[in-house]
Amino acid sequence: MLVDGHGYFGSVDGDAPAAMRYSGAKMSKIAVEMLRDINKETIDWQRNYDDTENEPVVLPARIPNLLVNGASGIAVGMTTNIPPHNLAEVIRGIHMLMDNPDVTTKDLIKVIPGPDFPTGGIVMGRGGIYRAYETGKGNIVVRAKTEIETEKNGRERIVVTELPYLVNKAELVKKIADLAREKTIDGITGVRDESDQTGMRITIDIRRDASASVVLNNLFKETQMQANFGMNMVAIVNGAPHFLTLKQMLEYYLHHQEDVITRRTKFELKKAEARAHILAG
């Protein structure tokens, strides 16, 4: 997370955050890495929208934030939808590319196996991920993490501990209750949200004569316990939007870092030469 928040900032149930007077925010330590060496002429600056300030064209970005935190947006008729990834895995992918510039998507997917969603869930199949990494566009199916428990009296219940990305938990529980009441899904006798500080837990009680597996399949079909995530790896390259493969994203990041380090070194050299001139005098 790039923002270190103090106070209440909403929840997975869609609750609104507290009023601004009750909350505060500062940059997290890793966000500072996005700005590291910004005062050493490492990047270009431009005038802001009303021509009153200078603003950076890009950040030095010592972490590959576009892949790590993902991005979502619409502009000029193009949408971008990049899922978040695990920081350590992305760094390993960058190391692999540095060691071997001819690395393929098949090689990279060994260290970056797929997106890393903050709410968990299970990605069904690898084909969509590979297509997205190979072409810049793909569709992945994410399912809730569930298990079927058998109670002492022999009745079964479904326990949900992780949900697909961006699914509202409160609305999901309400949807399941509505489907059970309308008999769209038969066999559910009750649904409860038992989440607490230790983690997420939704329990769905199954009627004694019903099959928990059949009910679970119907839930995947009828609710957001199974959701599609369309990956559109669109990013701005040299001022224009482009579909990028995973390898291209890592390559552009590496080129940017080479540029940042070169410019920083020239700045420090210039500063050292100016100091040496004074010392010689």
Coordinates of N, CA and C in Angstrom, one line a residue, residues 8-224:
Y8 N -10.6 5.1 10.1 CA -11.5 4.1 9.4 C -11.6 4.5 7.9
F9 N -11.2 3.6 7.1 CA -11.2 3.8 5.6 C -12.2 2.9 4.8
G10 N -13.3 2.5 5.5 CA -14.2 1.6 4.8 C -13.9 0.2 5.0
S11 N -14.7 -0.7 4.3 CA -14.5 -2.1 4.5 C -14.9 -2.9 3.2
V12 N -14.7 -4.2 3.3 CA -15.0 -5.0 2.1 C -16.6 -5.1 2.0
D13 N -17.3 -4.7 3.0 CA -18.8 -4.6 2.9 C -19.3 -3.4 2.2
G14 N -18.4 -2.5 1.8 CA -18.8 -1.3 1.1 C -19.1 -0.2 2.0
D15 N -18.8 -0.3 3.3 CA -19.1 0.8 4.2 C -18.3 2.1 3.8
A16 N -18.9 3.2 4.0 CA -18.2 4.5 3.7 C -17.1 4.8 4.7
P17 N -16.0 5.4 4.3 CA -14.9 5.8 5.2 C -15.4 6.9 6.2
A18 N -14.7 7.0 7.3 CA -15.1 8.1 8.2 C -14.8 9.4 7.6
A19 N -15.5 10.5 8.2 CA -15.3 11.8 7.8 C -13.8 12.2 7.9
M20 N -13.4 13.1 7.0 CA -12.0 13.5 6.9 C -11.4 14.0 8.2
R21 N -12.3 14.6 9.1 CA -11.7 15.1 10.3 C -11.3 14.0 11.3
Y22 N -11.8 12.8 11.1 CA -11.5 11.7 11.9 C -10.4 10.8 11.4
S23 N -9.9 11.1 10.2 CA -8.9 10.2 9.6 C -7.7 11.1 9.1
G24 N -6.6 10.4 8.9 CA -5.4 11.0 8.4 C -4.6 10.1 7.5
A25 N -3.8 10.6 6.7 CA -3.0 9.7 5.8 C -1.6 10.3 5.6
K26 N -0.7 9.4 5.4 CA 0.7 9.8 5.0 C 1.2 8.8 4.0
M27 N 2.3 9.1 3.4 CA 2.9 8.2 2.5 C 3.5 7.0 3.2
S28 N 3.3 5.8 2.7 CA 4.0 4.7 3.4 C 5.5 4.7 3.0
K29 N 6.3 3.8 3.6 CA 7.7 3.8 3.4 C 8.0 3.4 1.9
I30 N 7.2 2.5 1.4 CA 7.4 2.0 0.0 C 7.0 3.1 -1.0
A31 N 6.1 4.0 -0.6 CA 5.7 5.1 -1.5 C 6.9 6.1 -1.7
V32 N 7.6 6.2 -0.6 CA 8.8 7.1 -0.6 C 9.8 6.6 -1.7
E33 N 9.8 5.3 -1.9 CA 10.7 4.7 -2.9 C 10.3 5.1 -4.3
M34 N 9.0 5.4 -4.5 CA 8.6 5.9 -5.8 C 9.2 7.3 -6.1
L35 N 9.6 8.0 -5.0 CA 10.1 9.4 -5.2 C 11.6 9.5 -5.0
R36 N 12.3 8.4 -4.7 CA 13.7 8.4 -4.3 C 14.5 9.0 -5.5
D37 N 15.4 9.9 -5.1 CA 16.3 10.6 -6.1 C 15.6 11.6 -7.0
I38 N 14.4 12.0 -6.7 CA 13.6 12.9 -7.6 C 14.3 14.2 -7.6
N39 N 15.1 14.6 -6.6 CA 15.7 15.9 -6.6 C 17.1 15.9 -7.2
K40 N 17.4 14.8 -7.9 CA 18.8 14.6 -8.5 C 18.7 14.6 -10.0
E41 N 17.7 15.4 -10.5 CA 17.5 15.5 -12.0 C 17.4 14.2 -12.7
T42 N 16.7 13.3 -12.0 CA 16.5 11.9 -12.6 C 15.4 11.8 -13.6
I43 N 14.4 12.8 -13.5 CA 13.3 12.8 -14.4 C 13.0 14.2 -14.9
D44 N 12.2 14.3 -16.0 CA 11.8 15.5 -16.6 C 10.6 16.1 -15.8
W45 N 10.5 17.5 -15.9 CA 9.4 18.2 -15.2 C 8.6 19.0 -16.3
Q46 N 7.4 19.2 -16.0 CA 6.5 20.0 -16.9 C 5.6 20.9 -16.0
R47 N 5.1 22.0 -16.7 CA 4.2 22.9 -16.0 C 2.8 22.1 -15.7
N48 N 2.2 22.5 -14.6 CA 0.9 21.8 -14.2 C -0.2 22.4 -15.0
Y49 N -1.5 22.0 -14.7 CA -2.6 22.3 -15.6 C -2.9 23.8 -15.6
D50 N -2.6 24.6 -14.5 CA -2.9 26.0 -14.6 C -1.6 26.8 -14.6
D51 N -0.4 26.2 -15.0 CA 0.8 26.8 -15.2 C 1.4 27.6 -14.0
T52 N 1.0 27.1 -12.7 CA 1.5 27.7 -11.5 C 2.6 26.9 -10.8
E53 N 2.8 25.7 -11.2 CA 3.8 24.8 -10.5 C 4.5 23.9 -11.5
N54 N 5.6 23.4 -11.2 CA 6.2 22.3 -11.9 C 5.8 21.0 -11.4
E55 N 5.6 20.0 -12.2 CA 5.2 18.7 -11.8 C 6.1 17.6 -12.6
P56 N 6.4 16.5 -12.0 CA 7.1 15.5 -12.7 C 6.3 14.8 -13.8
V57 N 7.0 14.6 -14.9 CA 6.4 13.9 -16.1 C 6.1 12.4 -15.7
V58 N 7.1 11.8 -15.1 CA 7.0 10.5 -14.5 C 7.8 10.5 -13.1
L59 N 7.6 9.5 -12.3 CA 8.4 9.3 -11.1 C 9.6 8.4 -11.3
P60 N 10.6 8.6 -10.5 CA 11.8 7.7 -10.6 C 11.3 6.2 -10.4
A61 N 10.3 6.0 -9.5 CA 9.7 4.7 -9.4 C 10.7 3.6 -9.1
R62 N 11.3 3.5 -7.9 CA 12.2 2.4 -7.6 C 11.5 1.1 -7.4
I63 N 10.2 1.1 -7.4 CA 9.5 -0.2 -7.4 C 8.6 -0.2 -8.7
P64 N 8.3 -1.4 -9.3 CA 7.5 -1.5 -10.5 C 6.0 -1.4 -10.1
N65 N 5.6 -0.2 -9.8 CA 4.2 0.0 -9.2 C 3.1 -0.4 -10.1
L66 N 3.3 -0.2 -11.4 CA 2.2 -0.5 -12.4 C 1.7 -1.9 -12.3
L67 N 2.7 -2.8 -12.1 CA 2.3 -4.3 -12.0 C 2.0 -4.6 -10.6
V68 N 2.7 -4.0 -9.6 CA 2.5 -4.4 -8.2 C 1.1 -4.0 -7.7
N69 N 0.7 -2.7 -7.9 CA -0.5 -2.2 -7.5 C -1.6 -2.2 -8.6
G70 N -1.3 -2.5 -9.8 CA -2.3 -2.6 -10.9 C -2.8 -1.2 -11.2
A71 N -3.7 -1.2 -12.2 CA -4.3 0.1 -12.6 C -5.6 -0.2 -13.3
S72 N -6.5 0.8 -13.2 CA -7.8 0.7 -13.8 C -8.2 2.1 -14.3
G73 N -8.7 2.2 -15.5 CA -9.1 3.5 -16.0 C -9.6 3.4 -17.5
I74 N -10.2 4.5 -17.9 CA -10.7 4.6 -19.3 C -10.3 6.0 -19.8
A75 N -9.7 6.0 -21.1 CA -9.4 7.3 -21.7 C -9.3 7.0 -23.2
V76 N -9.6 8.0 -24.0 CA -9.6 8.0 -25.5 C -10.1 6.7 -26.0
G77 N -11.2 6.2 -25.5 CA -11.8 5.0 -26.0 C -11.1 3.7 -25.7
M78 N -10.0 3.8 -24.8 CA -9.3 2.6 -24.4 C -9.4 2.4 -22.9
T79 N -9.6 1.1 -22.5 CA -9.6 0.8 -21.1 C -8.4 0.1 -20.7
T80 N -7.9 0.4 -19.5 CA -6.8 -0.4 -18.9 C -7.3 -1.1 -17.6
N81 N -6.9 -2.3 -17.4 CA -7.3 -3.1 -16.3 C -6.2 -4.0 -15.9
I82 N -5.2 -3.6 -15.2 CA -4.1 -4.4 -14.8 C -4.2 -4.8 -13.4
P83 N -4.3 -6.1 -13.1 CA -4.4 -6.6 -11.7 C -3.2 -6.4 -10.9
P84 N -3.3 -6.4 -9.6 CA -2.1 -6.3 -8.7 C -1.3 -7.6 -8.7
H85 N 0.0 -7.5 -8.5 CA 0.9 -8.6 -8.5 C 1.7 -8.6 -7.2
N86 N 2.3 -9.7 -6.9 CA 3.2 -9.9 -5.7 C 4.5 -9.2 -6.0
L87 N 4.9 -8.3 -5.1 CA 6.2 -7.5 -5.3 C 7.4 -8.4 -5.5
A88 N 7.5 -9.4 -4.6 CA 8.7 -10.3 -4.7 C 8.8 -11.0 -6.0
E89 N 7.6 -11.5 -6.5 CA 7.6 -12.2 -7.7 C 7.9 -11.3 -8.9
V90 N 7.4 -10.1 -8.9 CA 7.8 -9.1 -10.0 C 9.3 -8.8 -10.0
I91 N 9.8 -8.7 -8.8 CA 11.3 -8.4 -8.7 C 12.1 -9.6 -9.3
R92 N 11.6 -10.8 -9.0 CA 12.3 -12.0 -9.5 C 12.2 -12.0 -11.0
G93 N 11.1 -11.6 -11.5 CA 10.9 -11.6 -13.0 C 11.9 -10.6 -13.6
I94 N 12.1 -9.4 -13.0 CA 13.0 -8.4 -13.5 C 14.4 -8.9 -13.4
H95 N 14.8 -9.6 -12.3 CA 16.1 -10.3 -12.3 C 16.3 -11.3 -13.4
M96 N 15.3 -12.1 -13.7 CA 15.4 -13.0 -14.8 C 15.6 -12.4 -16.1
L97 N 14.9 -11.2 -16.3 CA 15.0 -10.5 -17.6 C 16.4 -9.9 -17.7
M98 N 17.0 -9.4 -16.6 CA 18.3 -8.8 -16.6 C 19.4 -9.8 -16.9
D99 N 19.2 -11.0 -16.4 CA 20.1 -12.1 -16.6 C 20.1 -12.7 -18.0
N100 N 18.8 -12.6 -18.6 CA 18.6 -13.2 -19.9 C 17.6 -12.3 -20.7
P101 N 18.1 -11.4 -21.5 CA 17.1 -10.5 -22.3 C 16.2 -11.3 -23.3
D102 N 16.6 -12.5 -23.6 CA 15.8 -13.3 -24.6 C 14.8 -14.2 -23.8
V103 N 14.5 -13.9 -22.6 CA 13.6 -14.7 -21.8 C 12.2 -14.7 -22.4
T104 N 11.4 -15.8 -22.3 CA 10.1 -15.8 -22.9 C 9.0 -15.7 -21.8
T105 N 7.7 -15.6 -22.3 CA 6.6 -15.5 -21.3 C 6.5 -16.8 -20.5
K106 N 6.8 -17.9 -21.2 CA 6.8 -19.2 -20.5 C 7.8 -19.3 -19.3
D107 N 9.0 -18.6 -19.6 CA 10.0 -18.6 -18.5 C 9.5 -17.6 -17.4
L108 N 9.0 -16.5 -17.8 CA 8.6 -15.5 -16.8 C 7.4 -15.9 -15.9
I109 N 6.5 -16.7 -16.5 CA 5.4 -17.2 -15.7 C 5.8 -18.2 -14.6
K110 N 7.0 -18.7 -14.7 CA 7.5 -19.6 -13.6 C 7.7 -18.8 -12.4
V111 N 8.1 -17.5 -12.5 CA 8.4 -16.7 -11.3 C 7.3 -15.7 -11.0
I112 N 6.5 -15.4 -12.1 CA 5.3 -14.5 -11.9 C 4.1 -15.4 -12.3
P113 N 3.6 -16.3 -11.5 CA 2.6 -17.3 -11.9 C 1.3 -16.6 -12.2
G114 N 1.0 -15.4 -11.8 CA -0.3 -14.7 -12.0 C -0.5 -13.6 -11.1
P115 N -1.7 -12.9 -11.2 CA -2.0 -11.8 -10.3 C -2.0 -12.3 -8.9
D116 N -1.9 -11.3 -8.0 CA -1.9 -11.6 -6.5 C -3.0 -10.7 -5.9
F117 N -4.2 -11.1 -5.9 CA -5.3 -10.3 -5.4 C -5.4 -10.1 -3.9
P118 N -5.6 -8.9 -3.4 CA -5.5 -8.7 -1.9 C -6.6 -9.4 -1.2
T119 N -7.7 -9.7 -1.8 CA -8.8 -10.4 -1.1 C -8.7 -11.9 -1.3
G120 N -7.7 -12.4 -1.9 CA -7.5 -13.8 -2.1 C -8.3 -14.4 -3.3
G121 N -8.9 -15.6 -3.1 CA -9.6 -16.2 -4.2 C -8.7 -17.2 -4.9
I122 N -9.3 -18.0 -5.8 CA -8.6 -19.0 -6.5 C -8.8 -18.7 -8.0
V123 N -7.7 -18.6 -8.8 CA -7.8 -18.4 -10.2 C -8.0 -19.8 -10.9
M124 N -9.1 -19.9 -11.7 CA -9.4 -21.2 -12.3 C -8.7 -21.3 -13.7
G125 N -7.7 -22.1 -13.7 CA -6.9 -22.3 -15.0 C -5.9 -21.3 -15.2
R126 N -4.9 -21.6 -16.0 CA -3.8 -20.7 -16.3 C -3.8 -20.1 -17.7
G127 N -4.8 -20.6 -18.6 CA -4.8 -20.2 -20.0 C -5.0 -18.7 -20.1
G128 N -6.0 -18.2 -19.3 CA -6.3 -16.7 -19.4 C -5.1 -15.9 -19.0
I129 N -4.4 -16.3 -18.0 CA -3.2 -15.6 -17.5 C -2.2 -15.5 -18.6
Y130 N -1.9 -16.7 -19.1 CA -0.8 -16.8 -20.2 C -1.2 -16.0 -21.4
R131 N -2.5 -16.0 -21.8 CA -2.9 -15.2 -22.9 C -2.7 -13.7 -22.7
A132 N -3.0 -13.3 -21.4 CA -2.9 -11.8 -21.1 C -1.4 -11.4 -21.1
Y133 N -0.6 -12.3 -20.5 CA 0.9 -12.0 -20.4 C 1.5 -12.0 -21.8
E134 N 1.0 -12.9 -22.7 CA 1.6 -13.0 -24.0 C 1.1 -12.0 -25.0
T135 N -0.2 -11.5 -24.9 CA -0.7 -10.6 -25.8 C -1.1 -9.2 -25.2
G136 N -1.2 -9.1 -23.9 CA -1.7 -7.9 -23.3 C -3.2 -7.9 -23.0
K137 N -3.9 -9.0 -23.4 CA -5.3 -9.0 -23.2 C -5.8 -10.5 -22.9
G138 N -6.6 -10.6 -21.9 CA -7.0 -12.0 -21.5 C -8.1 -11.9 -20.4
N139 N -8.8 -13.0 -20.2 CA -9.8 -13.1 -19.2 C -9.5 -14.2 -18.2
I140 N -9.6 -13.9 -16.9 CA -9.4 -14.9 -15.9 C -10.6 -15.0 -15.1
V141 N -10.8 -16.3 -14.6 CA -12.0 -16.6 -13.8 C -11.5 -16.8 -12.4
V142 N -12.0 -16.0 -11.4 CA -11.6 -16.1 -10.0 C -12.8 -16.6 -9.2
R143 N -12.5 -17.7 -8.4 CA -13.6 -18.2 -7.5 C -13.2 -18.0 -6.0
A144 N -14.3 -17.9 -5.2 CA -14.1 -17.8 -3.8 C -13.5 -19.0 -3.3
K145 N -12.7 -18.9 -2.2 CA -12.1 -20.1 -1.5 C -13.1 -20.6 -0.5
T146 N -13.5 -21.9 -0.8 CA -14.6 -22.5 0.1 C -14.1 -23.9 0.6
E147 N -14.8 -24.3 1.6 CA -14.7 -25.7 2.1 C -16.0 -26.2 2.6
I148 N -16.2 -27.4 2.5 CA -17.5 -28.0 3.0 C -17.2 -28.7 4.4
E149 N -17.9 -28.3 5.4 CA -17.7 -28.8 6.8 C -19.0 -29.7 7.1
T150 N -18.7 -30.8 7.8 CA -19.8 -31.6 8.3 C -20.0 -31.5 9.8
E151 N -21.2 -31.1 10.2 CA -21.4 -30.9 11.6 C -21.7 -32.2 12.3
K152 N -21.7 -32.2 13.7 CA -21.9 -33.4 14.5 C -23.2 -34.1 14.2
N153 N -24.2 -33.3 13.8 CA -25.5 -34.0 13.5 C -25.6 -34.5 12.1
G154 N -24.5 -34.4 11.3 CA -24.4 -34.9 10.0 C -24.8 -33.9 8.9
R155 N -25.3 -32.7 9.3 CA -25.6 -31.7 8.3 C -24.3 -31.1 7.8
E156 N -24.4 -30.6 6.5 CA -23.2 -30.0 5.9 C -23.4 -28.5 5.9
R157 N -22.3 -27.8 5.8 CA -22.3 -26.3 5.6 C -21.1 -25.9 4.7
I158 N -21.3 -24.9 4.0 CA -20.3 -24.3 3.1 C -19.7 -23.1 3.8
V159 N -18.3 -23.1 3.9 CA -17.7 -22.0 4.6 C -16.8 -21.3 3.6
V160 N -17.0 -19.9 3.4 CA -16.3 -19.1 2.5 C -15.3 -18.3 3.2
T161 N -14.0 -18.4 2.9 CA -13.0 -17.7 3.6 C -12.2 -16.6 2.7
E162 N -12.4 -16.7 1.4 CA -11.8 -15.7 0.5 C -12.8 -15.4 -0.6
L163 N -12.8 -14.1 -1.1 CA -13.7 -13.7 -2.2 C -12.9 -13.2 -3.4
P164 N -13.5 -13.3 -4.6 CA -12.9 -12.7 -5.7 C -12.6 -11.2 -5.5
Y165 N -11.7 -10.7 -6.3 CA -11.3 -9.2 -6.2 C -12.5 -8.3 -6.4
L166 N -12.6 -7.3 -5.6 CA -13.6 -6.2 -5.8 C -15.1 -6.7 -5.5
V167 N -15.3 -7.8 -4.9 CA -16.6 -8.3 -4.6 C -17.0 -7.8 -3.2
N168 N -18.2 -7.2 -3.2 CA -18.8 -6.6 -1.9 C -19.4 -7.8 -1.1
K169 N -18.8 -8.0 0.1 CA -19.2 -9.1 0.9 C -20.7 -9.0 1.4
A170 N -21.1 -7.8 1.9 CA -22.4 -7.6 2.4 C -23.5 -7.9 1.3
E171 N -23.2 -7.4 0.1 CA -24.1 -7.6 -1.0 C -24.2 -9.0 -1.5
L172 N -23.0 -9.7 -1.4 CA -23.0 -11.2 -1.7 C -23.9 -12.0 -0.8
V173 N -23.7 -11.7 0.6 CA -24.5 -12.4 1.6 C -26.0 -12.2 1.3
K174 N -26.4 -10.9 1.0 CA -27.8 -10.6 0.7 C -28.3 -11.3 -0.5
K175 N -27.4 -11.4 -1.5 CA -27.8 -12.1 -2.8 C -28.1 -13.5 -2.5
I176 N -27.2 -14.2 -1.7 CA -27.4 -15.6 -1.4 C -28.7 -15.8 -0.7
A177 N -28.9 -14.9 0.3 CA -30.2 -15.1 1.1 C -31.4 -14.9 0.2
D178 N -31.4 -13.9 -0.8 CA -32.5 -13.7 -1.7 C -32.7 -14.9 -2.6
L179 N -31.6 -15.5 -3.1 CA -31.7 -16.7 -4.0 C -32.3 -17.9 -3.2
A180 N -31.9 -18.0 -1.9 CA -32.5 -19.1 -1.1 C -33.9 -18.9 -0.8
R181 N -34.3 -17.7 -0.6 CA -35.7 -17.3 -0.3 C -36.6 -17.6 -1.5
E182 N -36.1 -17.2 -2.7 CA -36.9 -17.3 -3.9 C -36.8 -18.7 -4.5
K183 N -36.0 -19.6 -3.8 CA -35.9 -21.0 -4.2 C -35.2 -21.1 -5.6
T184 N -34.5 -20.1 -6.0 CA -33.6 -20.2 -7.2 C -32.5 -21.2 -7.0
I185 N -32.0 -21.2 -5.8 CA -31.0 -22.2 -5.3 C -31.7 -23.0 -4.2
D186 N -31.9 -24.2 -4.4 CA -32.6 -25.1 -3.4 C -31.6 -25.7 -2.5
G187 N -31.9 -25.8 -1.2 CA -31.1 -26.6 -0.3 C -30.4 -25.7 0.8
I188 N -30.6 -24.4 0.7 CA -29.9 -23.5 1.7 C -31.0 -23.2 2.8
T189 N -30.6 -23.4 4.1 CA -31.5 -23.1 5.2 C -31.1 -21.8 5.9
G190 N -29.8 -21.4 5.7 CA -29.4 -20.1 6.4 C -28.1 -19.7 5.9
V191 N -27.8 -18.4 6.0 CA -26.5 -17.8 5.6 C -26.1 -16.8 6.6
R192 N -24.9 -16.8 7.1 CA -24.4 -15.9 8.2 C -23.1 -15.4 7.8
D193 N -22.8 -14.1 8.2 CA -21.5 -13.5 8.0 C -20.8 -13.6 9.4
E194 N -19.9 -14.4 9.6 CA -19.2 -14.6 10.9 C -17.8 -14.0 10.8
S195 N -17.5 -13.1 9.9 CA -16.2 -12.5 9.8 C -15.9 -11.7 11.1
D196 N -14.6 -11.7 11.5 CA -14.2 -10.9 12.7 C -12.7 -10.5 12.4
Q197 N -12.0 -10.1 13.5 CA -10.7 -9.6 13.3 C -9.7 -10.7 12.8
T198 N -10.0 -11.9 13.0 CA -9.1 -13.0 12.5 C -9.2 -13.2 11.0
G199 N -10.3 -12.8 10.4 CA -10.5 -13.0 8.9 C -11.9 -13.1 8.5
M200 N -12.0 -13.4 7.2 CA -13.4 -13.5 6.6 C -13.9 -14.9 6.8
R201 N -15.2 -15.0 7.1 CA -15.9 -16.3 7.2 C -17.4 -16.1 7.0
I202 N -17.9 -16.7 5.9 CA -19.3 -16.7 5.6 C -19.7 -18.1 5.6
T203 N -20.8 -18.5 6.4 CA -21.2 -19.8 6.5 C -22.6 -20.0 5.9
I204 N -22.8 -21.0 5.1 CA -24.0 -21.3 4.4 C -24.5 -22.7 4.8
D205 N -25.6 -22.7 5.6 CA -26.1 -24.0 6.1 C -26.9 -24.7 5.0
I206 N -26.7 -26.0 4.9 CA -27.3 -26.8 3.8 C -28.4 -27.8 4.4
R207 N -29.5 -27.9 3.8 CA -30.6 -28.8 4.3 C -30.1 -30.2 4.3
R208 N -30.6 -31.0 5.2 CA -30.1 -32.3 5.5 C -30.1 -33.2 4.2
D209 N -31.2 -33.1 3.4 CA -31.4 -33.9 2.3 C -30.8 -33.4 1.0
A210 N -30.0 -32.2 1.1 CA -29.4 -31.6 -0.1 C -27.9 -31.9 -0.1
S211 N -27.4 -31.7 -1.3 CA -25.9 -31.9 -1.5 C -25.2 -30.6 -1.5
A212 N -24.2 -30.5 -0.6 CA -23.5 -29.2 -0.5 C -22.7 -28.9 -1.8
S213 N -22.2 -30.0 -2.5 CA -21.5 -29.8 -3.7 C -22.3 -29.2 -4.8
V214 N -23.6 -29.7 -4.9 CA -24.5 -29.2 -5.9 C -24.9 -27.7 -5.6
V215 N -25.1 -27.4 -4.3 CA -25.5 -26.0 -3.9 C -24.3 -25.1 -4.2
L216 N -23.1 -25.6 -4.0 CA -21.9 -24.8 -4.2 C -21.7 -24.5 -5.7
N217 N -21.9 -25.4 -6.5 CA -21.8 -25.2 -8.0 C -22.9 -24.2 -8.4
N218 N -24.1 -24.3 -7.9 CA -25.1 -23.3 -8.2 C -24.8 -21.9 -7.7
L219 N -24.1 -21.8 -6.6 CA -23.7 -20.5 -6.0 C -22.6 -19.9 -7.0
F220 N -21.7 -20.7 -7.5 CA -20.7 -20.2 -8.4 C -21.3 -19.7 -9.7
K221 N -22.4 -20.4 -10.1 CA -23.1 -20.0 -11.3 C -23.9 -18.7 -11.1
E222 N -24.6 -18.6 -10.0 CA -25.6 -17.5 -9.8 C -25.1 -16.3 -9.1
T223 N -24.0 -16.4 -8.4 CA -23.5 -15.2 -7.6 C -22.1 -14.8 -8.0
Q224 N -21.6 -13.8 -7.3 CA -20.2 -13.3 -7.5 C -19.2 -14.1 -6.8

